[in-house]
JSON list of C-alpha atoms in Angstrom, two decimals:
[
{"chain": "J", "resi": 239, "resn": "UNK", "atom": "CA", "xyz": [0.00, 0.00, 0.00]},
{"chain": "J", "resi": 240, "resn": "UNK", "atom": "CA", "xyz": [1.73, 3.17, -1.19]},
{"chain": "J", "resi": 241, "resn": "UNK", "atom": "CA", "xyz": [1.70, 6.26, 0.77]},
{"chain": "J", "resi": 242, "resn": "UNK", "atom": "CA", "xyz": [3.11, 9.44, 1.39]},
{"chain": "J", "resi": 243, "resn": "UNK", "atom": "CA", "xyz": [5.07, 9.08, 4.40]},
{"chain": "J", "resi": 244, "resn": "UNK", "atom": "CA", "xyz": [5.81, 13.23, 7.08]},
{"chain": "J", "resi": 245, "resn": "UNK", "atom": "CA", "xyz": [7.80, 12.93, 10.07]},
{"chain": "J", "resi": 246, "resn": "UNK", "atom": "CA", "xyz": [7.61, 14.00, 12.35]},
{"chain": "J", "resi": 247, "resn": "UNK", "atom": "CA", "xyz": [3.68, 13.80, 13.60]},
{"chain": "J", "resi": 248, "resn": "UNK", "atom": "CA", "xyz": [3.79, 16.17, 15.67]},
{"chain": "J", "resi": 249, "resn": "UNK", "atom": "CA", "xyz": [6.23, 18.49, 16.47]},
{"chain": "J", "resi": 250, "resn": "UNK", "atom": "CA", "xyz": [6.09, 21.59, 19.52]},
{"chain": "J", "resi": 251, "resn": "UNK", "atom": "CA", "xyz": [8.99, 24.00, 19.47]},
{"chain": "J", "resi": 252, "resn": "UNK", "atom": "CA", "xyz": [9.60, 27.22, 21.28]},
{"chain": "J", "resi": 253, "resn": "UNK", "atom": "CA", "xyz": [10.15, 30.73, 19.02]},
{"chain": "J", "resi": 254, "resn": "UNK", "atom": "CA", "xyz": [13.45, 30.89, 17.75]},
{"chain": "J", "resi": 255, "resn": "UNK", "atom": "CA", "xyz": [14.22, 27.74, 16.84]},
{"chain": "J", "resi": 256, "resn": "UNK", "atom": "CA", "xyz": [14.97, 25.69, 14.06]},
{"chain": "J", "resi": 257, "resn": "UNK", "atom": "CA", "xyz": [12.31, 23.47, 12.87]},
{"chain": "J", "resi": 258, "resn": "UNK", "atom": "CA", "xyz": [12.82, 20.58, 9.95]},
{"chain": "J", "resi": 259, "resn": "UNK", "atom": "CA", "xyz": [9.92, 18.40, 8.34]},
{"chain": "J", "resi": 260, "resn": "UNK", "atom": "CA", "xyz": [10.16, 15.59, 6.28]},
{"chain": "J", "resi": 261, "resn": "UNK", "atom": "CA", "xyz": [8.72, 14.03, 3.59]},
{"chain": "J", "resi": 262, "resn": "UNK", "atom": "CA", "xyz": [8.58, 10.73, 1.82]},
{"chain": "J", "resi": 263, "resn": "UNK", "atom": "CA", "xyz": [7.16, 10.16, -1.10]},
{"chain": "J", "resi": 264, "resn": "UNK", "atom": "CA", "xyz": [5.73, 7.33, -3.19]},
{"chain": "J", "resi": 265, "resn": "UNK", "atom": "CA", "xyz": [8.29, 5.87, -4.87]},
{"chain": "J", "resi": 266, "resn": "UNK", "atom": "CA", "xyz": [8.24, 6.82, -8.41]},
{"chain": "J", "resi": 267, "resn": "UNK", "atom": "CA", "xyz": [6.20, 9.92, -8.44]},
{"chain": "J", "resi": 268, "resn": "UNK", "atom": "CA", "xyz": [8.36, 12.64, -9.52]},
{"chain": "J", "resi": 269, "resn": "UNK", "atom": "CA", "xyz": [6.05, 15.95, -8.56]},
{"chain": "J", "resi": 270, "resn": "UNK", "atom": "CA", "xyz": [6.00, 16.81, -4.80]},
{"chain": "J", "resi": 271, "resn": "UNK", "atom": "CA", "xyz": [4.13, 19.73, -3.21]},
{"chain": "J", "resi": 272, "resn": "UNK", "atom": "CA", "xyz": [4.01, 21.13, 0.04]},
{"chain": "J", "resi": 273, "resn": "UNK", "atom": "CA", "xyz": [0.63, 22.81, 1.27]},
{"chain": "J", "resi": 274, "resn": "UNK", "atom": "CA", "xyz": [0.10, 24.74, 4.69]},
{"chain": "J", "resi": 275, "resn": "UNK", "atom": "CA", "xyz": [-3.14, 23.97, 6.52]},
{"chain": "J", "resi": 276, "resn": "UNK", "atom": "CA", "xyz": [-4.43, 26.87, 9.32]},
{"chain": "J", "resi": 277, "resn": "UNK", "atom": "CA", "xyz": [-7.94, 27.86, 10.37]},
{"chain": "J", "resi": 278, "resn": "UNK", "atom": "CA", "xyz": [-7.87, 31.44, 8.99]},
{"chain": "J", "resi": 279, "resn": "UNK", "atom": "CA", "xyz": [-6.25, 30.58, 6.00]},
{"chain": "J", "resi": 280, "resn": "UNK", "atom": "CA", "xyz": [-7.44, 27.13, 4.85]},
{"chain": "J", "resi": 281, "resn": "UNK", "atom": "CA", "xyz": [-5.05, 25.01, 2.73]},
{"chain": "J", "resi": 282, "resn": "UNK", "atom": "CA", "xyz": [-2.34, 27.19, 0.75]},
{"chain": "J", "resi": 283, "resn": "UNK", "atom": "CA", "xyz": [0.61, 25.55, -1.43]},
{"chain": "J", "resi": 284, "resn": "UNK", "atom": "CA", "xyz": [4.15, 26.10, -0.39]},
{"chain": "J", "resi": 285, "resn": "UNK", "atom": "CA", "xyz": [6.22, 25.01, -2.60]},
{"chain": "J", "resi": 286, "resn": "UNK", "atom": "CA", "xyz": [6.68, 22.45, -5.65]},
{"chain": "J", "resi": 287, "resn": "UNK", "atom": "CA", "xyz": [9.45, 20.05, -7.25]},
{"chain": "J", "resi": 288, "resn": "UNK", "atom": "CA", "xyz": [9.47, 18.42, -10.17]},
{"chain": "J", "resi": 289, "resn": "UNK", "atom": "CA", "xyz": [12.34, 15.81, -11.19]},
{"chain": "J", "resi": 290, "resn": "UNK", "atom": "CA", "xyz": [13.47, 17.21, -7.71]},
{"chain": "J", "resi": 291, "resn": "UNK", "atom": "CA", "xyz": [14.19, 20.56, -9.09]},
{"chain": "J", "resi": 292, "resn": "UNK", "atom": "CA", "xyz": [11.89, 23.61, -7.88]},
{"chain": "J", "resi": 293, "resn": "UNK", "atom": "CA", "xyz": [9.02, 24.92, -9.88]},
{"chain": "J", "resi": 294, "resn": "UNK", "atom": "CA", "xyz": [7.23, 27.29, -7.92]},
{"chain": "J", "resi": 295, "resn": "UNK", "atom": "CA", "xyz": [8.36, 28.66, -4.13]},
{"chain": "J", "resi": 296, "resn": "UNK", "atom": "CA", "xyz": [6.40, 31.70, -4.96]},
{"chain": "J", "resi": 297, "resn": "UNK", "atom": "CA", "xyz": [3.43, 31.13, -1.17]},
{"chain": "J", "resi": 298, "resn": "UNK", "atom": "CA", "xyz": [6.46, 30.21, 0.68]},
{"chain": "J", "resi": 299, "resn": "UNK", "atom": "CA", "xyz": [7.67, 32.96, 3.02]},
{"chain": "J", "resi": 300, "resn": "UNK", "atom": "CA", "xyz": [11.18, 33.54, 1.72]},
{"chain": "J", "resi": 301, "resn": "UNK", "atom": "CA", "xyz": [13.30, 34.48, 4.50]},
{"chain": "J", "resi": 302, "resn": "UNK", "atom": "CA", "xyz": [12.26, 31.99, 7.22]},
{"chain": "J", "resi": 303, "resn": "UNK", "atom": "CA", "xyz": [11.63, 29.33, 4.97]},
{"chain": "J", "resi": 304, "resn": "UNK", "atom": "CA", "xyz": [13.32, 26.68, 2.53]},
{"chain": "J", "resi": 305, "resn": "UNK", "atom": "CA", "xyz": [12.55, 23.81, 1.09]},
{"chain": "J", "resi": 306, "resn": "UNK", "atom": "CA", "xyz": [14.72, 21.23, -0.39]},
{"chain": "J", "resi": 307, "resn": "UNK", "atom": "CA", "xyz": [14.88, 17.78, -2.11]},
{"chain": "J", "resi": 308, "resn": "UNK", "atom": "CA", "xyz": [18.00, 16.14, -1.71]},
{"chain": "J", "resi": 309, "resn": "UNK", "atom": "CA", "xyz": [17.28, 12.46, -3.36]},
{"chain": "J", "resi": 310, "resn": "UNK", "atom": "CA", "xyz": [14.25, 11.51, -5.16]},
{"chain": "J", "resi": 311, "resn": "UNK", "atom": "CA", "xyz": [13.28, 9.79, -1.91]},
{"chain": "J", "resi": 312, "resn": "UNK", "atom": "CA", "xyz": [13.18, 12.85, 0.28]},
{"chain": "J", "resi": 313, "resn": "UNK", "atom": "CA", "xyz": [11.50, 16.08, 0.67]},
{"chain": "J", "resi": 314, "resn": "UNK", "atom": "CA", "xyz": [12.64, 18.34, 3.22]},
{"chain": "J", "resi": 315, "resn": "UNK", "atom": "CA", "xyz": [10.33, 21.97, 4.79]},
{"chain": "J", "resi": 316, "resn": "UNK", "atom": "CA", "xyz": [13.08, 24.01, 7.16]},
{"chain": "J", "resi": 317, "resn": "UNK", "atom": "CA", "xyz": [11.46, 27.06, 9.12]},
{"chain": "J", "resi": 318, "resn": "UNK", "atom": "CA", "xyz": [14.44, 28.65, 10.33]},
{"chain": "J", "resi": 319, "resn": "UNK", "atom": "CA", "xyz": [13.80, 30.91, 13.12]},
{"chain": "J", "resi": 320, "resn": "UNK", "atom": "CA", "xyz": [10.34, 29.56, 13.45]},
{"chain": "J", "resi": 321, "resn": "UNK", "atom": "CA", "xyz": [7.90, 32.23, 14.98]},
{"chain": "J", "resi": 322, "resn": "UNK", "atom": "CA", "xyz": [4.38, 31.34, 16.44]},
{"chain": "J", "resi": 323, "resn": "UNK", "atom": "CA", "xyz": [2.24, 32.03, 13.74]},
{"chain": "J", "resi": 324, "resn": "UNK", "atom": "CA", "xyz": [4.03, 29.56, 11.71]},
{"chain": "J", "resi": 325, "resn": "UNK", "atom": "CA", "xyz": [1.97, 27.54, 13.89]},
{"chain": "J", "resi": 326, "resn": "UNK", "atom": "CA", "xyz": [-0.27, 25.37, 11.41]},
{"chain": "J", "resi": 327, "resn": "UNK", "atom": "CA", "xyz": [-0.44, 21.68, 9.76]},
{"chain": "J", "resi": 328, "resn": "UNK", "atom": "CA", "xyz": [2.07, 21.36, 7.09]},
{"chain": "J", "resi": 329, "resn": "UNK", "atom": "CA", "xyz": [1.51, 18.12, 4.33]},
{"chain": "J", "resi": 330, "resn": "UNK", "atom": "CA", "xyz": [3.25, 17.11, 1.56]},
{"chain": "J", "resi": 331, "resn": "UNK", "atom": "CA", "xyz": [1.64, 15.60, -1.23]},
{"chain": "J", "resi": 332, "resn": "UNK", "atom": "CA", "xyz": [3.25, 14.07, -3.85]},
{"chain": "J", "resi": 333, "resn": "UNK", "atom": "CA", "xyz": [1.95, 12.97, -7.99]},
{"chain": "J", "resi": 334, "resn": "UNK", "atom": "CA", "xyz": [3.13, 11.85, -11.23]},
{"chain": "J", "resi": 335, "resn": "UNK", "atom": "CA", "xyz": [2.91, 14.55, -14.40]},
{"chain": "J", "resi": 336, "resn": "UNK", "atom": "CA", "xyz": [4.20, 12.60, -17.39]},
{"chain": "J", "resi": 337, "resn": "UNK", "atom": "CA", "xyz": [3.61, 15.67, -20.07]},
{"chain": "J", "resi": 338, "resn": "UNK", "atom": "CA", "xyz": [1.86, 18.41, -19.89]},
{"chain": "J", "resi": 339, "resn": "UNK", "atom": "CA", "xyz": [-1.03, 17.62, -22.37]},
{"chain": "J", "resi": 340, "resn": "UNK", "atom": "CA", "xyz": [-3.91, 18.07, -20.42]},
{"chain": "J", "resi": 341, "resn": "UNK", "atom": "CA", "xyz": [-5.41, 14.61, -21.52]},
{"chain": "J", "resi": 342, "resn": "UNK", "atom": "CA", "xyz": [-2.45, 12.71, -21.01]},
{"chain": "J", "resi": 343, "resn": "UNK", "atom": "CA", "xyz": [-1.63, 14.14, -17.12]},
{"chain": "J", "resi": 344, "resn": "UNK", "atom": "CA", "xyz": [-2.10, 12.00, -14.40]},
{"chain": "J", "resi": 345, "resn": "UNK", "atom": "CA", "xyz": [-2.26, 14.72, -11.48]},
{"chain": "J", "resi": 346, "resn": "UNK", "atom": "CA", "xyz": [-4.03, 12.97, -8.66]},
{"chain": "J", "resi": 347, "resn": "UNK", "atom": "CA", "xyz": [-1.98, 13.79, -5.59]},
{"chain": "J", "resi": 348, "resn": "UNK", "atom": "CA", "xyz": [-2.19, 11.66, -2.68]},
{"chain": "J", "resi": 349, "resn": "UNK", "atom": "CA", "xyz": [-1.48, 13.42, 0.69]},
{"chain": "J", "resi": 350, "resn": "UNK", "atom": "CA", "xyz": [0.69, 12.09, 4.05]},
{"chain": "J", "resi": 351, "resn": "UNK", "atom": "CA", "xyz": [-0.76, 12.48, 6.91]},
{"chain": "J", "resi": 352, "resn": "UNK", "atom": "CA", "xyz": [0.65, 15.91, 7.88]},
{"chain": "J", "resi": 353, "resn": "UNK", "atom": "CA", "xyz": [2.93, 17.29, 10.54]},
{"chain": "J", "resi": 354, "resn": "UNK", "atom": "CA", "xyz": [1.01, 19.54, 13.41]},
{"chain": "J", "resi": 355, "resn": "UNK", "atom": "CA", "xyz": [3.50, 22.00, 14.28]},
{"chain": "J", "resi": 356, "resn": "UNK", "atom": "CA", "xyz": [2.89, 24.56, 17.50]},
{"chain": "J", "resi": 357, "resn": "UNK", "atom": "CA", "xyz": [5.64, 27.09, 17.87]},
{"chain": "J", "resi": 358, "resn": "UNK", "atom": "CA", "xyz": [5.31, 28.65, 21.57]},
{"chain": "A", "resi": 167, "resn": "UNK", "atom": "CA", "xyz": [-5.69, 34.33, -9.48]},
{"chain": "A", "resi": 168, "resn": "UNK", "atom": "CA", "xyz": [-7.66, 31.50, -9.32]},
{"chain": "A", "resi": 169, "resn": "UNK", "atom": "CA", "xyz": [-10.11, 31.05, -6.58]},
{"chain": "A", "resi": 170, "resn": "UNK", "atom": "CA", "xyz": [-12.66, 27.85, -5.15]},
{"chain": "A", "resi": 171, "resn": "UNK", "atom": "CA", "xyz": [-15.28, 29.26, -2.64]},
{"chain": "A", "resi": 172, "resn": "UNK", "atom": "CA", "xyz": [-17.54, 26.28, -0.63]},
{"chain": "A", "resi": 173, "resn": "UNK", "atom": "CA", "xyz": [-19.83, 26.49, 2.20]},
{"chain": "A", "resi": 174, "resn": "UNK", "atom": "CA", "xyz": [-17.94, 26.20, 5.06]},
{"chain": "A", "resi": 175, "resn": "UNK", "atom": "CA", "xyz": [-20.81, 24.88, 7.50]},
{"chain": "A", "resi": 176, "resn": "UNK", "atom": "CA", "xyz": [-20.74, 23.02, 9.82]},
{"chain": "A", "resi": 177, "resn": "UNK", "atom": "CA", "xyz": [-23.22, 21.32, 8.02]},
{"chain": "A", "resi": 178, "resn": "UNK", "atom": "CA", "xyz": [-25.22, 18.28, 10.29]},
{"chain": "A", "resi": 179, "resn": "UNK", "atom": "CA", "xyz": [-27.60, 15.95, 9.30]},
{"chain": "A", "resi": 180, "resn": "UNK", "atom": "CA", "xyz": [-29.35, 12.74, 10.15]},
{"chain": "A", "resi": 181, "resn": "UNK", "atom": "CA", "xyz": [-28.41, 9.21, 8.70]},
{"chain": "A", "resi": 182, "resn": "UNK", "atom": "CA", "xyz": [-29.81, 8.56, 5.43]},
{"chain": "A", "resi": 183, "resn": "UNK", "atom": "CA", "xyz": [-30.58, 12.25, 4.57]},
{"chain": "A", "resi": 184, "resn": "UNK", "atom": "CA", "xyz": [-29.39, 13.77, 1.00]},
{"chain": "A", "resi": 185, "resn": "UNK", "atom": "CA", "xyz": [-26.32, 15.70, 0.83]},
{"chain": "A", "resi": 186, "resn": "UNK", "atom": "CA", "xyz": [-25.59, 18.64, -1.65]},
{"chain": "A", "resi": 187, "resn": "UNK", "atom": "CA", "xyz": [-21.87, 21.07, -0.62]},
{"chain": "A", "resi": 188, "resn": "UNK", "atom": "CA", "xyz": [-21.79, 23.71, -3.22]},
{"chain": "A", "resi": 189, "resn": "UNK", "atom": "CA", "xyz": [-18.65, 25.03, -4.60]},
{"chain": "A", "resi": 190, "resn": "UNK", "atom": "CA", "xyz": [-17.96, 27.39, -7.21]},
{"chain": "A", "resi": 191, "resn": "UNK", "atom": "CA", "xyz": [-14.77, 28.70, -8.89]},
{"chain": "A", "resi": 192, "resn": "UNK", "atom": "CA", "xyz": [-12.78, 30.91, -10.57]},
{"chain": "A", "resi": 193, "resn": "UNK", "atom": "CA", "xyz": [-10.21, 30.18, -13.26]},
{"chain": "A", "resi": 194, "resn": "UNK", "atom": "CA", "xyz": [-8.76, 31.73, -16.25]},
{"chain": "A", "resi": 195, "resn": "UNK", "atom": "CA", "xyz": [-8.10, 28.54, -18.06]},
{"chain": "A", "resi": 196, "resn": "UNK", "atom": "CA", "xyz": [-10.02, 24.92, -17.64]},
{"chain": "A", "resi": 197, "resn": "UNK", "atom": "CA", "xyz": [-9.26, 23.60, -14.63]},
{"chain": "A", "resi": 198, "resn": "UNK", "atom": "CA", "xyz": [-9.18, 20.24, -13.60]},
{"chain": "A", "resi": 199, "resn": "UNK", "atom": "CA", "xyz": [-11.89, 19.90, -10.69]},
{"chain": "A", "resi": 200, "resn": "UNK", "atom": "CA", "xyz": [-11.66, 17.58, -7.37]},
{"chain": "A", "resi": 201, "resn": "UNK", "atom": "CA", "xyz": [-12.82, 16.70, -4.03]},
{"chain": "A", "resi": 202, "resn": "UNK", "atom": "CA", "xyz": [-11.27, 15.71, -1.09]},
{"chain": "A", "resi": 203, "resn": "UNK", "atom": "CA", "xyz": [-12.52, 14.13, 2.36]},
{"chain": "A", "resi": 204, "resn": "UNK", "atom": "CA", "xyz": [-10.14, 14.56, 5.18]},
{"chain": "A", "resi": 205, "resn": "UNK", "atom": "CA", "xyz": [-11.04, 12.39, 8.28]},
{"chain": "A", "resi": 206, "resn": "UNK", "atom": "CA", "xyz": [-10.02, 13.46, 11.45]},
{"chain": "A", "resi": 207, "resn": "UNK", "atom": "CA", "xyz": [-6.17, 13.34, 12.31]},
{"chain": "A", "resi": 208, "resn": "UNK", "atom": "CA", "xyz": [-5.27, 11.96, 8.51]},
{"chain": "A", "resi": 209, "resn": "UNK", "atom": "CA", "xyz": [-4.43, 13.45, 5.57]},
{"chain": "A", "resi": 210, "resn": "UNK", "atom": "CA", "xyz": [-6.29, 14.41, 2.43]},
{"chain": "A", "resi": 211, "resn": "UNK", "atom": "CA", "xyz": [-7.93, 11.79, 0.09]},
{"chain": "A", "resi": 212, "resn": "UNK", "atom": "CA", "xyz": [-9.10, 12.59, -2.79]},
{"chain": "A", "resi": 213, "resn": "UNK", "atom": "CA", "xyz": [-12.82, 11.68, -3.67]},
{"chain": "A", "resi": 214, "resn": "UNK", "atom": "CA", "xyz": [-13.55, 11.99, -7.07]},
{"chain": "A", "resi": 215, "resn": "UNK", "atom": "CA", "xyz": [-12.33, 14.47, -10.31]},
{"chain": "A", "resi": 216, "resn": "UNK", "atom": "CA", "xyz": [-13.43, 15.58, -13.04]},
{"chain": "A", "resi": 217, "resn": "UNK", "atom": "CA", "xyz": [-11.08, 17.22, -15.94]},
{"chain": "A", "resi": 218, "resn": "UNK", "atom": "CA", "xyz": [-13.67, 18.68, -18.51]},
{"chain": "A", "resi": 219, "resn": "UNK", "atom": "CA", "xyz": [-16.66, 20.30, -18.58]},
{"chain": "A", "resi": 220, "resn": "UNK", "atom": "CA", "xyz": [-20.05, 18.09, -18.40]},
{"chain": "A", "resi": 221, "resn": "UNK", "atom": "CA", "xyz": [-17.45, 15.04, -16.96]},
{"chain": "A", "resi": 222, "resn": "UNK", "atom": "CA", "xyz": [-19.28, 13.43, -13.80]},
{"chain": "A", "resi": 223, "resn": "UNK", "atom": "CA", "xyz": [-17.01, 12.24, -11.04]},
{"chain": "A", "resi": 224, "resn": "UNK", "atom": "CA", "xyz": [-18.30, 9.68, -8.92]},
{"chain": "A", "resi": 225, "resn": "UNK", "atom": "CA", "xyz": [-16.72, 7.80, -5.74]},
{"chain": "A", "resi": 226, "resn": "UNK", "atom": "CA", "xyz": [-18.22, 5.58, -3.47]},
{"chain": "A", "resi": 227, "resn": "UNK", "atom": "CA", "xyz": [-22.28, 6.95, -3.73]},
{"chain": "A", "resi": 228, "resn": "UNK", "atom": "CA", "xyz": [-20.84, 10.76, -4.06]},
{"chain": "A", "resi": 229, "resn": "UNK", "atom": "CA", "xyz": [-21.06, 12.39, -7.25]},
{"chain": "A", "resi": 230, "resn": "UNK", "atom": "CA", "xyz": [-20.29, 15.63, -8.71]},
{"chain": "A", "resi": 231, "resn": "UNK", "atom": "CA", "xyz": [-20.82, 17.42, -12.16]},
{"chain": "A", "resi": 232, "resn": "UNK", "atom": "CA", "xyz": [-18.54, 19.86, -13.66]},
{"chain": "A", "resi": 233, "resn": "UNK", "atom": "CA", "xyz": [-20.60, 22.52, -15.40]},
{"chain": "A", "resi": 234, "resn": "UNK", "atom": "CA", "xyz": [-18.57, 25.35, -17.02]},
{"chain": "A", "resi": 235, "resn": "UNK", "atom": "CA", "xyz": [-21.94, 27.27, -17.63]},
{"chain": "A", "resi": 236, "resn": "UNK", "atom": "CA", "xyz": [-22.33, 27.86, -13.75]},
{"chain": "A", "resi": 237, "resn": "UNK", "atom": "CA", "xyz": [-18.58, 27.39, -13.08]},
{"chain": "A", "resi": 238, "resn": "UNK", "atom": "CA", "xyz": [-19.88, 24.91, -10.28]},
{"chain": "A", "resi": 239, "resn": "UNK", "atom": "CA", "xyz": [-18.77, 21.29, -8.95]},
{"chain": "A", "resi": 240, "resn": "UNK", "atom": "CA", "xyz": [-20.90, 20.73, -6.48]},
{"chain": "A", "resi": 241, "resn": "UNK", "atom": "CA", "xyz": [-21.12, 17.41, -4.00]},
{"chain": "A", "resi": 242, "resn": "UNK", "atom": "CA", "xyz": [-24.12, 15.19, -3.75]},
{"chain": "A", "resi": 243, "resn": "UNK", "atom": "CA", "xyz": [-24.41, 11.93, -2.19]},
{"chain": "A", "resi": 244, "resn": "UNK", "atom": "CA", "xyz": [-28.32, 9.89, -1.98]},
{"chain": "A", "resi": 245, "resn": "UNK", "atom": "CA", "xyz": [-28.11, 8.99, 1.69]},
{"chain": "A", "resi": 246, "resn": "UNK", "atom": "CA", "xyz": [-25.22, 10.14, 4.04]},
{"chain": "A", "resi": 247, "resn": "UNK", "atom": "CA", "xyz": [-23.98, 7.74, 6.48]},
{"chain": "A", "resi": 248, "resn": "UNK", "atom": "CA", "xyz": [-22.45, 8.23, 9.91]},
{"chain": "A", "resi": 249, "resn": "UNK", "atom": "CA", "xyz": [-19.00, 7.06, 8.34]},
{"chain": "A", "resi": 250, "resn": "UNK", "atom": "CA", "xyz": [-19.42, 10.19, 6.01]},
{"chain": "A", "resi": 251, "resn": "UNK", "atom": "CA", "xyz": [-18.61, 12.87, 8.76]},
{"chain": "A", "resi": 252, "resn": "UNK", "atom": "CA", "xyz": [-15.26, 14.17, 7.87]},
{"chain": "A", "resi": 253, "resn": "UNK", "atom": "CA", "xyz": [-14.30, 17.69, 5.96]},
{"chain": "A", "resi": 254, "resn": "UNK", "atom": "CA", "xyz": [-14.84, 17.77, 2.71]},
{"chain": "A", "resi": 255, "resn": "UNK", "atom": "CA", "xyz": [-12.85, 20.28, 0.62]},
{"chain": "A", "resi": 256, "resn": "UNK", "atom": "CA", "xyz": [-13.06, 21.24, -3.12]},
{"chain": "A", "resi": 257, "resn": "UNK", "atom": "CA", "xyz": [-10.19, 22.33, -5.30]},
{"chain": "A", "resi": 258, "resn": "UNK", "atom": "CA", "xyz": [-9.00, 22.69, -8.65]},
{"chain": "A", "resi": 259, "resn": "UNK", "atom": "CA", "xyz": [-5.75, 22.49, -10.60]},
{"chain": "A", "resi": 260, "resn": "UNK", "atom": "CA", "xyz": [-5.34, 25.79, -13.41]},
{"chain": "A", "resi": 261, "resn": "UNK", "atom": "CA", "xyz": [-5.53, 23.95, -16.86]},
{"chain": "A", "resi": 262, "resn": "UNK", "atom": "CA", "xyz": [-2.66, 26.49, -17.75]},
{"chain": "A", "resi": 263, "resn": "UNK", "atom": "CA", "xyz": [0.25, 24.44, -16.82]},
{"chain": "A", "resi": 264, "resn": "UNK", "atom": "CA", "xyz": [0.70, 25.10, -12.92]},
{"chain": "A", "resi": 265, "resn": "UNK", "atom": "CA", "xyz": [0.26, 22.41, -11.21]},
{"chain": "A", "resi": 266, "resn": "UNK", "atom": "CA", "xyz": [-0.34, 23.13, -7.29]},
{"chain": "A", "resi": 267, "resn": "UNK", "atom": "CA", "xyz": [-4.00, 22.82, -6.18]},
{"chain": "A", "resi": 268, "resn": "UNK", "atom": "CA", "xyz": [-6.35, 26.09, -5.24]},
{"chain": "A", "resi": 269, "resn": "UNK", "atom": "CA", "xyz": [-8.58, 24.92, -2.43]},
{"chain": "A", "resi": 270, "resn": "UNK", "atom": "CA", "xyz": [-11.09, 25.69, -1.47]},
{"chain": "A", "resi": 271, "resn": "UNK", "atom": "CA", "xyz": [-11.58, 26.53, 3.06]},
{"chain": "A", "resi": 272, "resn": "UNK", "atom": "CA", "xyz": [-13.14, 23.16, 3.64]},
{"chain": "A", "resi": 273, "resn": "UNK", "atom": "CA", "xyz": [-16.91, 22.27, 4.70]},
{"chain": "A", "resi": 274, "resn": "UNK", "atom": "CA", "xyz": [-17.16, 19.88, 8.20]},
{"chain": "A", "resi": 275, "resn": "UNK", "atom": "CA", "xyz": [-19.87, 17.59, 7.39]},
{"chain": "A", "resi": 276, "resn": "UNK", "atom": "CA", "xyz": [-21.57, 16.18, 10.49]},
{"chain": "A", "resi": 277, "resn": "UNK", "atom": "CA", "xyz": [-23.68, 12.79, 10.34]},
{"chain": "A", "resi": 278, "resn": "UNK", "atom": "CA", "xyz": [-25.90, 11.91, 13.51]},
{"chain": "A", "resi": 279, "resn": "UNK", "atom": "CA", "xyz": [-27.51, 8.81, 13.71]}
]
């Protein structure tokens, strides 16, 4: 059964500090997304890879964040210092987009199960 | 910029009863439409799609209809059950090439026996 596998869970940190979140995901997709999940703001995407290079980092907050994929097996979210209202469920999602014919694209994306971050 | 707006709700009702969550969007090229069910404490799972206009999506007894007249994709299901309750959000992908979903802020569906 294929998933989409975030560590951690859960994750509480005080203001400051350096917070990491990882992502694995199904083996062979080659699109992965991360999408920020808070109350106010609903679901908003992140950030994007392709082939593990970036497409699109353009709702990530610049100077705090970055977001990396070092093999094709591994997604990584950094908040770096993290402040409280980064305070939110981050999930990665990842997909498979073959070509970019609209007929031909297979752009399901299947979720992981999230990490809850609280910054204090 | 692209934009999905759904009732947010809660929305409650009884075991067996008919279900319609109404969602409407906003693109400037032709979208790919979906929903997802998110169940308490998991992840998002996607529900059904559609990727052209008058295509019906159907998952499970839910269906959905994407009309480009009335730029809606709205969520029906015959009779809800108790196993149903979870938060049901719509969202669509921008047929011009990006490939991040727009979401739409999620409706809590609430069954009661």
């Amino acid at each position: 059964d294929a998933r989409v596998t975030q560590t951690p869970r859960h994750k509480v940190t005080e203001m400051g500090q350096e917070v990491t979140m990882r992502c694995q995901p199904i083996l062979g997709h080659n699109t992965v997304f991360w999408y920020r999940q808070t109350m106010m703001q609903g679901l908003e995407l992140l950030a994007y890879f392709r082939n593990r290079a970036p497409l699109d980092d353009s709702g990530m907050p610049k100077d705090r964040f970055s977001a990396e994929m070092p093999d094709a097996t591994l997604a990584t979210l950094k908040i770096q210092p993290s402040e409280p209202r980064d305070s939110a469920v981050y999930f990665c999602a990842s997909g498979c987009r073959r070509d970019r014919v609209k007929w031909l694209a297979k752009n399901i994306q299947y979720f992981g199960a999230g990490t809850r971050l609280s910054v204090l | 910029g692209d934009s999905v707006t759904q009732m947010e709700g809660p929305v409650t009702l009884s075991e067996e009863a008919f279900l319609t969550i109404n969602c409407t969007y906003t693109a400037t090229g032709y979208p790919s439409l979906f929903w997802y069910v998110q169940y308490p404490g998991e992840g998002l799972q996607l529900l059904l799609k559609a990727t052209k206009a008058d295509d019906k999506g159907s998952n499970k007894g839910f269906e959905a209809t994407y009309r480009k007249e009335t730029t809606s994709f709205h969520l029906e299901k015959g009779s809800v059950q108790v196993s149903d309750s979870a938060v049901y959000f719509c969202a669509l992908e921008d047929g011009g090439g990006a490939d991040g979903l727009t979401f739409g802020k999620g409706t809590h569906l609430i069954i009661q026996p």
